[in-house]
Each structure stands twice: as structure tokens, then as C-alpha cells.
Amino acid sequence: MSAADAFVERLERARSGARTLAAATTDSKNAALEAIAVGLENAVPEIVAANAQDLARGEENGIGAGLLDRLRLDEARVRALAAAVRELISLPDPVGQVVRGSTLANGIAISQVRVPFGVIGAIYEARPNVTIDIAALAVKSGNGVVLRGGSAAEHTNAELVALIQSAVTSAGLDGRAVQTIDPFGREGAGKLMRARGYVDVLIPRGSAALISTVVNESTVPVIETGSGVVHVFVDETADDDMAVEIALNAKTHRPSVCNAAETLLVHRGAADRLLERLSESLLAANVTLYGDTAVTQRVPGVSPASDETWGTEHLALEMGIKVVDSLDEALLHIQRYSTRHTEAIVTRDYANAERFLSEVDSAVVMVNASTRFTDGGEFGFGAEVGISTQKLHARGPMGLPELTSTKWLVRGAGQIR
Amino acid sequence: MSAADAFVERLERARSGARTLAAATTDSKNAALEAIAVGLENAVPEIVAANAQDLARGEENGIGAGLLDRLRLDEARVRALAAAVRELISLPDPVGQVVRGSTLANGIAISQVRVPFGVIGAIYEARPNVTIDIAALAVKSGNGVVLRGGSAAEHTNAELVALIQSAVTSAGLDGRAVQTIDPFGREGAGKLMRARGYVDVLIPRGSAALISTVVNESTVPVIETGSGVVHVFVDETADDDMAVEIALNAKTHRPSVCNAAETLLVHRGAADRLLERLSESLLAANVTLYGDTAVTQRVPGVSPASDETWGTEHLALEMGIKVVDSLDEALLHIQRYSTRHTEAIVTRDYANAERFLSEVDSAVVMVNASTRFTDGGEFGFGAEVGISTQKLHARGPMGLPELTSTKWLVRGAGQIR
């Protein structure tokens, strides 16, 4: 069989397996999830051994410590993955939910119901936990899935996908609904992006560069899970303690994730009383600050901001800080530099709060809360599909319903037009 | 100014104008719609004169009678357009609708509200009515719009866009939210497909070839309004009269539209009593039938089907007709050839009806009703945005809410994680 045929065969298996998952009851999908969790727990030695091969090759190839850490699976991490899969069992099954419906004047009954997409494609980098995450979410939402997980995690992913396939099959469903195209390398990823008719939606997870490549090259519809140049604006009337707590929490609680704040804007009317306190709290928490001149002139230890500061997603203990003359200037700055993920205002002024909520065009807009709350778990969705920064289909934290489409069921009694 | 700069300037005007539309009240958007309707009625002579130029050039270039007819605007058609714009006034404004919301355990209140996309791009062929349709829908849903209407309608569209712009401005909103890029020709269409950051969603309307080009070349998210290879399946237990009425209505009521049926599948168990009657009714309605051998052997006047018959959207009084052994064979045929628009079963069997509804993977699946009911107007949406055959964002008939995105508003009292 040629490589091209072998590639198409995997897509066809995923599609055909997806049909059994689409028709599966919630009980059998939950049984498949439990089987995956048990499978993970039983295969800890094999998974860790396969992972060791990937880690050894990664070290040979000189990949960085951060990447190596994300690639690593030890027993504790495998057990945590199993626990995450089990959490999905208790979540409501979106498939079959009636979204809306009515009876038309002619007596025809129409109802719009949630159905699985069919086959989800996922392209991500060397993080084997995503293999389990996405496959488990796909199973629960009744979708097949084609995974492309990055060659650095090839051995680990092969072990995990084989385990998932046999777990799903052991639950009486078609395990072929879960496929990997890792053996087809970069060329396979390119083909997946053009696999219209086989793949219904493509979800890239990873760096901005990866997401941008998928968005630009894919002919399959994409759900973009984007990067976050996230802003906190401290308004003139902000409560002082609240402003400091939110700025600190938004920046330092978990700096490596997309809902961490990257830029702090401070209203000139609050700067006199708050600029030093805000800056010093952040500096004391080991945050490197890049300030405009209004900040550097007043606060020692703040580096001068460069042209790149305001558009950068640091994902680290680094932050831009800028004094603005007004809410309008804050809104303009956000409009220019935001990636439309999350922005927050800290204020006691009702009109400013409502204007900020209304005028900021981001997936999540907050008043007096830490940007760290933009999260599927915090929103009560119970599972982390990703945070969409696009406007089509899903925006903001995505739960299981965002992994479904709908169809209209029309029940008549012979009506014609 | 270079052509490239002039192009970008139009996109920027649309985006900046869109911001005023996004913040506009329903009353002012409705006033803008009324101004467009009045503008159309007052400018009939100018519109008809501009249209005459396009028609004359079209005749010179030898374009077909069908295309010329779709290009033509006379007084009656302009008045009908004005009436269609006025119909939008009474429809609910989707912007600001709260989709869902809750108060989290920590006291944070979250709500998901409908917001305009921002700027909609539209690429369509020489049908000037689409210029008015899309612009009016964009105004009502608070979106800016960039129109690319095909060079054959260039003079008409220029007249219409100028009219819309001044009508919107006269209502106190920013008329620059509506832009045309017709002067930039094919190159402009290509640029529009890659105008990420300026255009939030692209809607192609027209031929399958146009839609396919947009889907393949666009880096802006696309809502595909697709073609319909629509099936009617007459099951073994179908009511005879109902089967004939639905087949006839689905094929002949308006053959040129996407919800018209293209293939009639007849269960072998119904063929003995119904195949002649079905075929002869359709032939008597001037439908050219292409049958498999089971049909051609029994019914005179039916041409033999070719390999292309089953995948063709005729959009004319032509239809494929085929005898199948079972519901399973019908489902397989539909799975293979359907464009996932609309399929209908005619049956008296409860289990078969439910199985058809469940297993057919199309935007609209019907029991005992004509496929002609797949229509925004019939579904009670009141406006025809198009019928989506994709699974992302919108599926089936699209109303005004499908021209919006959402954002999450988060109201806190200083919560941190």
C-alpha cells in the first residue's frame, strides 16, 4: 500500500468509527472513558518506557528544558490523566440536546438538536497529555478524532493511541474512531489540513506559529485557540487593594498560560496613589516590568518598554506597564494590541464598567476580577477544550457542547409548499 | 494613493464604521433600514439607468439569458427590494441577547451575550439584489460589510452602495460601514479572502465553483452556503398519495433553488405499486428523469442514468430516480452522494422514520414533508441569510442570530484565584 493510500485509510477508519460513536448511548461512551482510565493505570510501565525513548531522543536533539518537561510522563502524571478522563464521565452528554424548536403554522414540527461534528482533527506539539485530553473529549462528544501530535512525542503517542483504541473497542464501540497520523510526519499534517470530506473541524493547540500555520493552510474549518495579550486596566476610581490584588493574581498566579495578564494600564488619576504600590508589588513577586517613561521616571527597577512590549505575550514573569490619560486611551490601546482573549477593568465607576464591558471586543471582558477566571473549569464547563479567540462557532472557554454541531429534524404529515 | 493602500483604506473604513453600528440601538438601525428602503424607492430611475449599462455590457459580452435575468433590476424589482428591507425592521435584534449565564460559587456573575461579528465579507456573483440583502442584514445585526459583487453588475452595485452609505449616514450612523471592493476586480476578491484582522467572516453566495474557490483560498473563516444534492426516499410503507405529492413538490415547485430534490429513491417494496405513478407524474410535469435499469425497464420515457447522475445538482426540471432494496441501501446512497443539505423520507413506519432522522447526516432531515421547507422564511427566521451546509457555527437555514458572535461579560467584586 502506498503512503498516500495508508494515510487515506486512517482517515476512512476514523470516519467509519465515528459513525458508531455518533450513535452510541451516553452509557457506552462513559464505559469507554472508564476503560481508557483503567487502561492508563494498567499501562503505566509501558507508557513511561515509551516516553523515555522520546525523552532520550529529545535530549540528544538538544530540545529545551521547558519542552522536555511538557513531554515527560511519569507515573503521577499518567494517573492524573486517568483522573481527568474520569471527570468527563459525570459531565452532561451534549449529543441529542434539543437547542430550540417549534411547530410551524402548517403543523410541521421542527427541532434543532446537537449532533457530533463527525471527525475532529487535532494538530498539537509535543505534549502527550493532549493526546488523552482530546481523544477523551472526542469520545464523550461522539466524535472520531485524527491526532497529529508532533514527532518529538511519537513513541508516547503511539502507545497512548493503541491503548485508547483497545479501550474504546473493549467498551463495545469502534476503537478505530481514534487515529494518529504521526507516522506520516509533516507531510501528514499538511494533508490533514486539506482533508475536507474526511475531517469536519480542525483544532490546533500550541504555539502562535503553529496556530497561524494551520489557519493559513487549512481548507478544513478551524477553531483557533489563541494566544492572549491580556490587559488589566486600573481605572481612576479603582479600589486600591483590589487593584493590587487583581494585577498580582492576573500576572503571577500562573504566568505560563494564555489568561495571564501581559500589560497593566494605569489611569493617570490613579497613578499618583497607586503606580508605586502596583509596581513594587509586582517587582517583589519577581516580575520584570517594562514601563513607559511615565513609569520609569517614577519607579526604580522598571526597565524601559520597547516597541515590542505592548504586542508581546510573555507567558513568563514579565509585564508591560503604562500610564494612560483616560478610559478612552485605555480602550484604544487595547483595541490596538489585544489578541481579543480577555481584558479586565478595576473600577468603582458604574458607567466606566459598563462602557468597558460594551466596547472591548474580546472573548471575555471583566470588571473587578482576575483575568485568570477565563477558564472552562472556572466557568463550570468541567473540561478544558481550549479557549477560542475566533468569533465563528465558539468564543472564549469551550466546553463539550462546542465540540458538536446541530441538525434540524423536521416531522411532517405530508405537507408541501 | 496606491491601489493597495486604497484597498486597505476601504477595509479600515468598514471596520471603523462597524464600531458605530455595533454600538447602535435597535431604533437607529431600524431607522437606517427605513432610509435604505426610501432611498431605493426614490432612486428607481438612477438604479435602472445604471443597471441598463451593466445589461448592455452583458449582452455585448454574450452572457446567457439566465444570468442577464438575474442581473436585471426594473422598477418592480427595486420596489420588492425596498419591501424586503422593511421586513427586517420588525425582526428581533439579535445584538445584546443573553444566551446563557450563571453566578459562580465565588460570586462572580458571568453572562454570554450576542455581539456583532464586526465586519462581514461577502463574495457573490452578478446579482445586485444580494448587495441590498446582505447590506441590510449587516446593518440590522450591527455589522460592517465589505461587498464584492462581480464585475458584470459593477455599475448597479456602485449605485446601490452609494445609496446605502448615504441612507445609513442620514440615520445618524456611519455609512462607511458598508463598502464595496468591486473597483479592485479579481485581485480585490483574492485580497479579501486573506484580509484577516479586517474581516471576521466571509460568506460566499453563488455557484459551487465560487464557493469552492473561497473555501480553498480564504484564510478568513468562511460560512459555506452550499449546494444541494437533495434526496427524497419513498419507503416501503409510504402513503401513496403523499409520496407522489412530496416528490412532485420537492422537484417542481421551484427547481432552480438548493432545496429542490435532485434524486428520488424508491424502496423495492413500494416500486410495484408506485414506480410508474411517481415517474409518470414527474414526466407529466415536464421533468426529465434519469433512472437506473430497474426504472428504465419498467417506465417508458425515462433516460438511463449515467455515473454523473447521482452527484449532480441539476437546479432544473431533471431528476435521478433509483430503486433501492432497503432503508440501509438508501442510507448508503445518501451518505455517498448527498451534499448534506436536506433529505426526506416518506414513510408510515415509526422505526424507519426515527432511524432516518438519526442516521442521515444533513443540515435538515425530514419525515413526510417536502424538502422545499428548508428555508429561513418557512422556519420563521424572517430573513434569508443563506443555508449553511457546514457544521461550524451555523447549520441549515441561517437567521440574523447566525450573523453574530458572542462574548462573555464577567462581573466581579475583586475575586482572585
Short mmCIF file of N, CA, C and O in Angstrom, two decimals, chain A residues 292-347:
data_model
loop_
_atom_site.label_atom_id
_atom_site.label_comp_id
_atom_site.label_asym_id
_atom_site.label_seq_id
_atom_site.Cartn_x
_atom_site.Cartn_y
_atom_site.Cartn_z
N ASP A 292 6.46 52.57 30.31
CA ASP A 292 6.65 53.77 29.51
C ASP A 292 7.36 54.81 30.39
O ASP A 292 7.60 54.57 31.58
N THR A 293 7.70 55.98 29.83
CA THR A 293 8.53 56.92 30.60
C THR A 293 7.83 57.40 31.86
O THR A 293 8.46 57.63 32.88
N ALA A 294 6.48 57.53 31.80
CA ALA A 294 5.76 57.96 33.00
C ALA A 294 5.99 57.00 34.15
O ALA A 294 5.95 57.40 35.32
N VAL A 295 6.25 55.73 33.83
CA VAL A 295 6.51 54.74 34.88
C VAL A 295 7.99 54.73 35.27
O VAL A 295 8.33 54.81 36.46
N THR A 296 8.86 54.66 34.26
CA THR A 296 10.30 54.54 34.58
C THR A 296 10.80 55.76 35.34
O THR A 296 11.70 55.64 36.18
N GLN A 297 10.21 56.94 35.05
CA GLN A 297 10.64 58.15 35.78
C GLN A 297 10.30 58.09 37.26
O GLN A 297 10.95 58.73 38.08
N ARG A 298 9.25 57.35 37.58
CA ARG A 298 8.80 57.35 38.97
C ARG A 298 9.24 56.13 39.76
O ARG A 298 9.41 56.22 40.97
N VAL A 299 9.35 55.01 39.09
CA VAL A 299 9.58 53.77 39.84
C VAL A 299 10.95 53.18 39.49
O VAL A 299 11.17 52.80 38.34
N PRO A 300 11.84 53.12 40.45
CA PRO A 300 13.13 52.49 40.16
C PRO A 300 12.94 50.99 39.94
O PRO A 300 12.01 50.38 40.49
N GLY A 301 13.81 50.41 39.12
CA GLY A 301 13.75 48.97 38.89
C GLY A 301 12.84 48.57 37.75
O GLY A 301 12.72 47.38 37.44
N VAL A 302 12.20 49.56 37.09
CA VAL A 302 11.37 49.25 35.91
C VAL A 302 12.20 49.53 34.66
O VAL A 302 12.75 50.61 34.50
N SER A 303 12.29 48.53 33.76
CA SER A 303 13.04 48.71 32.51
C SER A 303 12.20 49.50 31.53
O SER A 303 10.97 49.47 31.59
N PRO A 304 12.84 50.22 30.60
CA PRO A 304 12.04 50.94 29.60
C PRO A 304 11.36 49.96 28.63
O PRO A 304 11.96 48.97 28.22
N ALA A 305 10.11 50.24 28.32
CA ALA A 305 9.38 49.42 27.34
C ALA A 305 9.95 49.67 25.95
O ALA A 305 10.45 50.77 25.66
N SER A 306 9.90 48.66 25.09
CA SER A 306 10.32 48.84 23.71
C SER A 306 9.08 48.80 22.82
O SER A 306 7.96 48.62 23.31
N ASP A 307 9.28 48.97 21.51
CA ASP A 307 8.14 48.91 20.58
C ASP A 307 7.42 47.57 20.68
O ASP A 307 6.22 47.48 20.45
N GLU A 308 8.18 46.54 21.01
CA GLU A 308 7.57 45.20 21.04
C GLU A 308 6.80 44.89 22.32
O GLU A 308 6.01 43.95 22.36
N THR A 309 7.07 45.65 23.36
CA THR A 309 6.48 45.30 24.65
C THR A 309 4.98 45.07 24.58
O THR A 309 4.46 44.06 25.05
N TRP A 310 4.27 46.00 23.93
CA TRP A 310 2.80 46.00 24.05
C TRP A 310 2.13 44.90 23.26
O TRP A 310 0.99 44.54 23.54
N GLY A 311 2.82 44.34 22.27
CA GLY A 311 2.22 43.25 21.48
C GLY A 311 2.70 41.87 21.88
O GLY A 311 2.35 40.88 21.24
N THR A 312 3.50 41.80 22.95
CA THR A 312 4.15 40.52 23.28
C THR A 312 3.35 39.73 24.32
O THR A 312 2.92 40.27 25.34
N GLU A 313 3.18 38.43 24.04
CA GLU A 313 2.65 37.51 25.05
C GLU A 313 3.85 36.87 25.73
O GLU A 313 4.48 35.96 25.19
N HIS A 314 4.19 37.37 26.92
CA HIS A 314 5.42 36.90 27.56
C HIS A 314 5.31 35.47 28.06
O HIS A 314 6.25 34.71 28.01
N LEU A 315 4.16 35.12 28.61
CA LEU A 315 3.98 33.79 29.22
C LEU A 315 5.05 33.52 30.27
O LEU A 315 5.49 32.39 30.46
N ALA A 316 5.45 34.58 30.96
CA ALA A 316 6.51 34.48 31.96
C ALA A 316 6.32 35.64 32.93
O ALA A 316 5.42 36.47 32.75
N LEU A 317 7.17 35.73 33.94
CA LEU A 317 7.06 36.81 34.93
C LEU A 317 7.62 38.11 34.35
O LEU A 317 8.60 38.67 34.84
N GLU A 318 6.99 38.57 33.28
CA GLU A 318 7.34 39.83 32.65
C GLU A 318 6.04 40.54 32.31
O GLU A 318 5.04 39.89 31.99
N MET A 319 6.06 41.87 32.37
CA MET A 319 4.81 42.60 32.15
C MET A 319 5.10 44.02 31.67
O MET A 319 6.03 44.66 32.15
N GLY A 320 4.29 44.51 30.74
CA GLY A 320 4.35 45.91 30.35
C GLY A 320 3.48 46.73 31.29
O GLY A 320 2.44 46.26 31.75
N ILE A 321 3.91 47.96 31.57
CA ILE A 321 3.09 48.82 32.44
C ILE A 321 3.11 50.23 31.88
O ILE A 321 4.17 50.75 31.50
N LYS A 322 1.93 50.83 31.78
CA LYS A 322 1.79 52.08 31.06
C LYS A 322 0.74 52.95 31.73
O LYS A 322 -0.29 52.46 32.17
N VAL A 323 1.02 54.25 31.78
CA VAL A 323 0.04 55.20 32.30
C VAL A 323 -0.76 55.76 31.14
O VAL A 323 -0.19 56.17 30.11
N VAL A 324 -2.09 55.75 31.26
CA VAL A 324 -2.95 56.31 30.21
C VAL A 324 -3.75 57.47 30.78
O VAL A 324 -4.03 57.52 31.98
N ASP A 325 -4.12 58.41 29.89
CA ASP A 325 -4.79 59.62 30.34
C ASP A 325 -6.26 59.42 30.67
O ASP A 325 -6.85 60.25 31.37
N SER A 326 -6.84 58.37 30.11
CA SER A 326 -8.30 58.25 30.20
C SER A 326 -8.74 56.83 29.87
O SER A 326 -7.95 56.04 29.35
N LEU A 327 -10.00 56.55 30.15
CA LEU A 327 -10.59 55.29 29.70
C LEU A 327 -10.50 55.17 28.19
O LEU A 327 -10.21 54.10 27.66
N ASP A 328 -10.72 56.29 27.48
CA ASP A 328 -10.63 56.24 26.02
C ASP A 328 -9.26 55.77 25.56
O ASP A 328 -9.14 54.96 24.65
N GLU A 329 -8.22 56.31 26.20
CA GLU A 329 -6.88 55.90 25.78
C GLU A 329 -6.65 54.43 26.10
O GLU A 329 -6.02 53.70 25.31
N ALA A 330 -7.16 53.98 27.22
CA ALA A 330 -7.04 52.55 27.55
C ALA A 330 -7.75 51.70 26.50
O ALA A 330 -7.21 50.70 26.03
N LEU A 331 -8.96 52.13 26.10
CA LEU A 331 -9.71 51.36 25.10
C LEU A 331 -8.97 51.33 23.76
O LEU A 331 -8.92 50.29 23.09
N LEU A 332 -8.37 52.45 23.39
CA LEU A 332 -7.62 52.49 22.12
C LEU A 332 -6.40 51.59 22.19
O LEU A 332 -6.08 50.88 21.22
N HIS A 333 -5.70 51.63 23.32
CA HIS A 333 -4.52 50.77 23.47
C HIS A 333 -4.94 49.29 23.35
O HIS A 333 -4.30 48.51 22.65
N ILE A 334 -6.01 48.95 24.02
CA ILE A 334 -6.49 47.55 24.00
C ILE A 334 -6.92 47.17 22.58
O ILE A 334 -6.58 46.09 22.09
N GLN A 335 -7.63 48.09 21.92
CA GLN A 335 -8.06 47.79 20.55
C GLN A 335 -6.86 47.51 19.66
O GLN A 335 -6.91 46.64 18.79
N ARG A 336 -5.77 48.23 19.89
CA ARG A 336 -4.61 48.09 19.03
C ARG A 336 -3.81 46.83 19.33
O ARG A 336 -3.33 46.15 18.42
N TYR A 337 -3.63 46.50 20.59
CA TYR A 337 -2.68 45.45 20.94
C TYR A 337 -3.31 44.14 21.42
O TYR A 337 -2.64 43.11 21.50
N SER A 338 -4.58 44.17 21.78
CA SER A 338 -5.18 42.96 22.34
C SER A 338 -5.28 41.85 21.30
O SER A 338 -5.50 42.12 20.11
N THR A 339 -5.15 40.60 21.75
CA THR A 339 -5.44 39.46 20.89
C THR A 339 -6.88 39.00 21.06
O THR A 339 -7.25 37.93 20.60
N ARG A 340 -7.68 39.82 21.75
CA ARG A 340 -9.13 39.57 21.88
C ARG A 340 -9.42 38.33 22.71
O ARG A 340 -10.35 37.59 22.43
N HIS A 341 -8.61 38.10 23.71
CA HIS A 341 -8.79 36.96 24.60
C HIS A 341 -9.56 37.43 25.85
O HIS A 341 -10.76 37.19 25.96
N THR A 342 -8.90 38.14 26.74
CA THR A 342 -9.53 38.59 27.98
C THR A 342 -8.96 39.96 28.35
O THR A 342 -7.76 40.18 28.23
N GLU A 343 -9.83 40.87 28.80
CA GLU A 343 -9.37 42.14 29.34
C GLU A 343 -10.22 42.43 30.58
O GLU A 343 -11.39 42.06 30.65
N ALA A 344 -9.59 43.10 31.56
CA ALA A 344 -10.30 43.43 32.80
C ALA A 344 -10.12 44.89 33.15
O ALA A 344 -9.05 45.47 32.91
N ILE A 345 -11.15 45.49 33.72
CA ILE A 345 -11.06 46.83 34.28
C ILE A 345 -11.24 46.70 35.80
O ILE A 345 -12.04 45.87 36.26
N VAL A 346 -10.49 47.49 36.56
CA VAL A 346 -10.72 47.59 38.00
C VAL A 346 -11.25 49.00 38.24
O VAL A 346 -10.55 49.98 37.93
N THR A 347 -12.47 49.10 38.70
CA THR A 347 -13.09 50.42 38.81
C THR A 347 -14.19 50.40 39.86
O THR A 347 -14.70 49.33 40.21
#
